[in-house]
Amino acid sequence: MARSVPEDLNSRPVAVIGGGTLGRRIALMFASQGGLVRVYDLSADVRTAAVEYVEKKLPDLVAARPGASAGRVEAVGDLPAALEDVWLVVEAVPERLDLKRSLFPDLDRLAPADAIIASNSSSYPTRMFTDDVAGKDRVLNMHFYMPPAQNAVDLMSSGHTDPAIMELLKAKLPGYGVFPFEARRESTGFIFNRVWAAVKREALAVVAEGVTTPAEFDEMFTINTGAKAGVFRMMDQVGLDVVLDIENHYAAENPHLPEGPRAVLHEYVDAGHLGLKTGRGFYDYE
């Protein structure tokens, strides 16, 4: 029996679970079509900061995009309340498999029966944390990059996802200013991120081998590619702890990957220099 896809999308909220760096950016995009977005996070400070971020950025985003209209964003500290009547749930919690395994059965149990449940995980396919989820056919990966600057989105089936849900999201997401691309088979890193991981790894390798420095590599990278920021500065923006977690996941799947890139990341992470969010990483932001 085919799953019933959600209806009346324009009148129903979107819930974002996790109000951190990416969660608040995801909430911003879904607030750009006049609807309601609820941000759930265990931390009241994070919830408040997420709402403040959206409210600050939303007017300029709406002004710059034809057809956009400002919606509302709410901070919610109660999970059942956050999920009430939503058509879409986007999980954006830290990249910890145990955390996702404990969360997704709750999302499946509490969300409306026709709601889509998506994970923003950048490294774990949803099949790895949905063993105890009854509605596997409504679960998928929906991985965002760094909106509103980087607006591509990876869609990847859980292995059970109803094709009608994939088609609905392909049609609906561009209205929020984000553009979906389907990974047509399971792929660690999805599409762009898989290639980007290799770029980061090789950039870290030339530093690990003493060939160059992070700042000099970034200068060369921006000159040759025209990019606004270099690879090391972009890793600082994401968070070096997150970058290391992702690289560890790739290494677990492929033990032949070189250790040098992870050793460089460990040097910074072990010292508490995680990038922009701590004021220091490959660059000093203080």
C-alpha angles and dihedrals in degrees: 000000000000118000118251108244117221119273134202090035094168093060098044128079130245119226122211113196107208125030101211130117096305098028093062091046091051089049089052092057094048090049091060097083100060097263136117123269122190119203115203121193133151090230116075090202092055092047091051093046091050093053092046090051093052094045091050097047101035100078093055092044092052092046091053098049122066112231095018122127131189116257132182133269125201132191111227126186097185117076098209090050091048091054099045111131094342121155093201136030119194116194112210103163124136118295096264116131094206090054093051092046090056095042104048098062087054092050090049092048097045105036120087113275093250097043120119115235115206133180122215089202111146096199112022123073110223092243087074094066106028102078090115095040115107096196100055089150091070096048126092144146113266104177120190124195116204109315138218088033098037109035106173116116128200117219117195129172122239086226088262102051114135108247089224089066091052091051092047092054093046088055098040106040098067088064087067092051096258125112123217128216120184121226098220094207133018111288128173103235091017111232117316095020091057090058092040090054089057091051091050092046094052092045089053090046095058089051092046089053093050093245094127143342128256093251094047092047091050092051091052092044094054093046094050099040104030089232116154093228136026128242095260094048090050090051088052089054093053094044125259092238089058091046090051092049090053093047091049089054092053090047092051089057094041113031090183093073112113118263096215096083092052091046090056091050092047090054091061099035094049088053091052093248099135100159131253095354092061096035094249138060127122083339131040111240098176 
